[in-house]
């Protein structure tokens, strides 16, 4: 289910100079912000939760997921080079699964690690807040990568739709509108963070069993459907 050649090509595409600069920009911005916040307010658990939840998990993680998930396959479909890949004796589910693994790895690296560093700067992992949000970022990275990889296979405007989802649904509605929170990857990952963290500062509108089931289900369905779309694309190309 994992092809090293496909993985190498995908890593090369995702970590090219222009895309790598974009991937580095948000983590650097997060560290700059938390450095300034720590300098002005000192170590404060509530501030740490507000910054990690409001910027790192609600904004940075989904945007990095957009870049990694759509970038894993979208450009190849747009420029037609995916036809060359599909002509090789590699099963279509293997291509999707390999690209998903790469997208997950890139999303985790550029979101979870900076989140942990930011948490340590903000309050030195008091009440396990840094670890809790790092685990949430890791969990969210998997589902975001699957969702945005699917978007990359179904539309040429995947980045636009992905950013709308990340900035409007996750960052805005997922944080402010009660009804939307239950359908938010952010809230599902917060349920995991709530379990890991200590105290009652980290909260989620979704219970852990429900959140876990939804994270697994959405990831599985998005991956499966992306494989089906790639199979259809192959048939269309062959015709």
PDB file of N, CA and C in Angstrom, residues 74-75 77-80 151-161 233:
ATOM      1  N   UNK A  74      -2.988  17.669  -6.285  1.00  0.00           N
ATOM      2  CA  UNK A  74      -3.649  18.672  -7.109  1.00  0.00           C
ATOM      3  C   UNK A  74      -2.818  19.183  -8.272  1.00  0.00           C
ATOM      4  N   UNK A  75      -1.572  19.620  -8.054  1.00  0.00           N
ATOM      5  CA  UNK A  75      -0.769  20.132  -9.167  1.00  0.00           C
ATOM      6  C   UNK A  75      -0.548  19.107 -10.270  1.00  0.00           C
ATOM      7  N   UNK A  77      -2.633  16.772 -11.196  1.00  0.00           N
ATOM      8  CA  UNK A  77      -3.868  16.692 -11.972  1.00  0.00           C
ATOM      9  C   UNK A  77      -4.021  17.929 -12.846  1.00  0.00           C
ATOM     10  N   UNK A  78      -3.675  19.094 -12.301  1.00  0.00           N
ATOM     11  CA  UNK A  78      -3.827  20.342 -13.042  1.00  0.00           C
ATOM     12  C   UNK A  78      -2.945  20.381 -14.287  1.00  0.00           C
ATOM     13  N   UNK A  79      -1.671  19.950 -14.158  1.00  0.00           N
ATOM     14  CA  UNK A  79      -0.757  20.044 -15.312  1.00  0.00           C
ATOM     15  C   UNK A  79      -0.725  18.780 -16.170  1.00  0.00           C
ATOM     16  N   UNK A  80      -1.511  17.759 -15.778  1.00  0.00           N
ATOM     17  CA  UNK A  80      -1.611  16.547 -16.587  1.00  0.00           C
ATOM     18  C   UNK A  80      -0.529  15.520 -16.328  1.00  0.00           C
ATOM     19  N   UNK A 151     -10.124  16.799  -1.751  1.00  0.00           N
ATOM     20  CA  UNK A 151     -10.425  18.019  -2.501  1.00  0.00           C
ATOM     21  C   UNK A 151      -9.524  18.159  -3.718  1.00  0.00           C
ATOM     22  N   UNK A 152      -8.261  17.774  -3.555  1.00  0.00           N
ATOM     23  CA  UNK A 152      -7.318  17.863  -4.664  1.00  0.00           C
ATOM     24  C   UNK A 152      -7.668  16.954  -5.824  1.00  0.00           C
ATOM     25  N   UNK A 153      -8.422  15.892  -5.551  1.00  0.00           N
ATOM     26  CA  UNK A 153      -8.798  14.962  -6.614  1.00  0.00           C
ATOM     27  C   UNK A 153     -10.123  15.319  -7.276  1.00  0.00           C
ATOM     28  N   UNK A 154     -10.945  16.123  -6.611  1.00  0.00           N
ATOM     29  CA  UNK A 154     -12.296  16.373  -7.142  1.00  0.00           C
ATOM     30  C   UNK A 154     -12.455  17.749  -7.776  1.00  0.00           C
ATOM     31  N   UNK A 155     -11.541  18.684  -7.525  1.00  0.00           N
ATOM     32  CA  UNK A 155     -11.704  20.023  -8.086  1.00  0.00           C
ATOM     33  C   UNK A 155     -10.349  20.657  -8.373  1.00  0.00           C
ATOM     34  N   UNK A 156     -10.326  21.460  -9.413  1.00  0.00           N
ATOM     35  CA  UNK A 156      -9.113  22.213  -9.754  1.00  0.00           C
ATOM     36  C   UNK A 156      -8.942  23.444  -8.852  1.00  0.00           C
ATOM     37  N   UNK A 157      -9.949  23.741  -8.086  1.00  0.00           N
ATOM     38  CA  UNK A 157      -9.895  24.899  -7.182  1.00  0.00           C
ATOM     39  C   UNK A 157      -9.779  24.420  -5.731  1.00  0.00           C
ATOM     40  N   UNK A 158      -9.041  23.343  -5.532  1.00  0.00           N
ATOM     41  CA  UNK A 158      -8.953  22.724  -4.211  1.00  0.00           C
ATOM     42  C   UNK A 158      -8.380  23.668  -3.165  1.00  0.00           C
ATOM     43  N   UNK A 159      -7.376  24.454  -3.534  1.00  0.00           N
ATOM     44  CA  UNK A 159      -6.755  25.362  -2.569  1.00  0.00           C
ATOM     45  C   UNK A 159      -7.760  26.416  -2.119  1.00  0.00           C
ATOM     46  N   UNK A 160      -8.531  26.954  -3.056  1.00  0.00           N
ATOM     47  CA  UNK A 160      -9.525  27.970  -2.710  1.00  0.00           C
ATOM     48  C   UNK A 160     -10.574  27.394  -1.766  1.00  0.00           C
ATOM     49  N   UNK A 161     -11.143  26.249  -2.147  1.00  0.00           N
ATOM     50  CA  UNK A 161     -12.154  25.620  -1.303  1.00  0.00           C
ATOM     51  C   UNK A 161     -11.563  25.203   0.043  1.00  0.00           C
ATOM     52  N   UNK A 233     -10.650   8.988 -12.949  1.00  0.00           N
ATOM     53  CA  UNK A 233      -9.764   9.820 -13.762  1.00  0.00           C
ATOM     54  C   UNK A 233      -8.921   8.969 -14.691  1.00  0.00           C
TER      55      UNK A 233
END
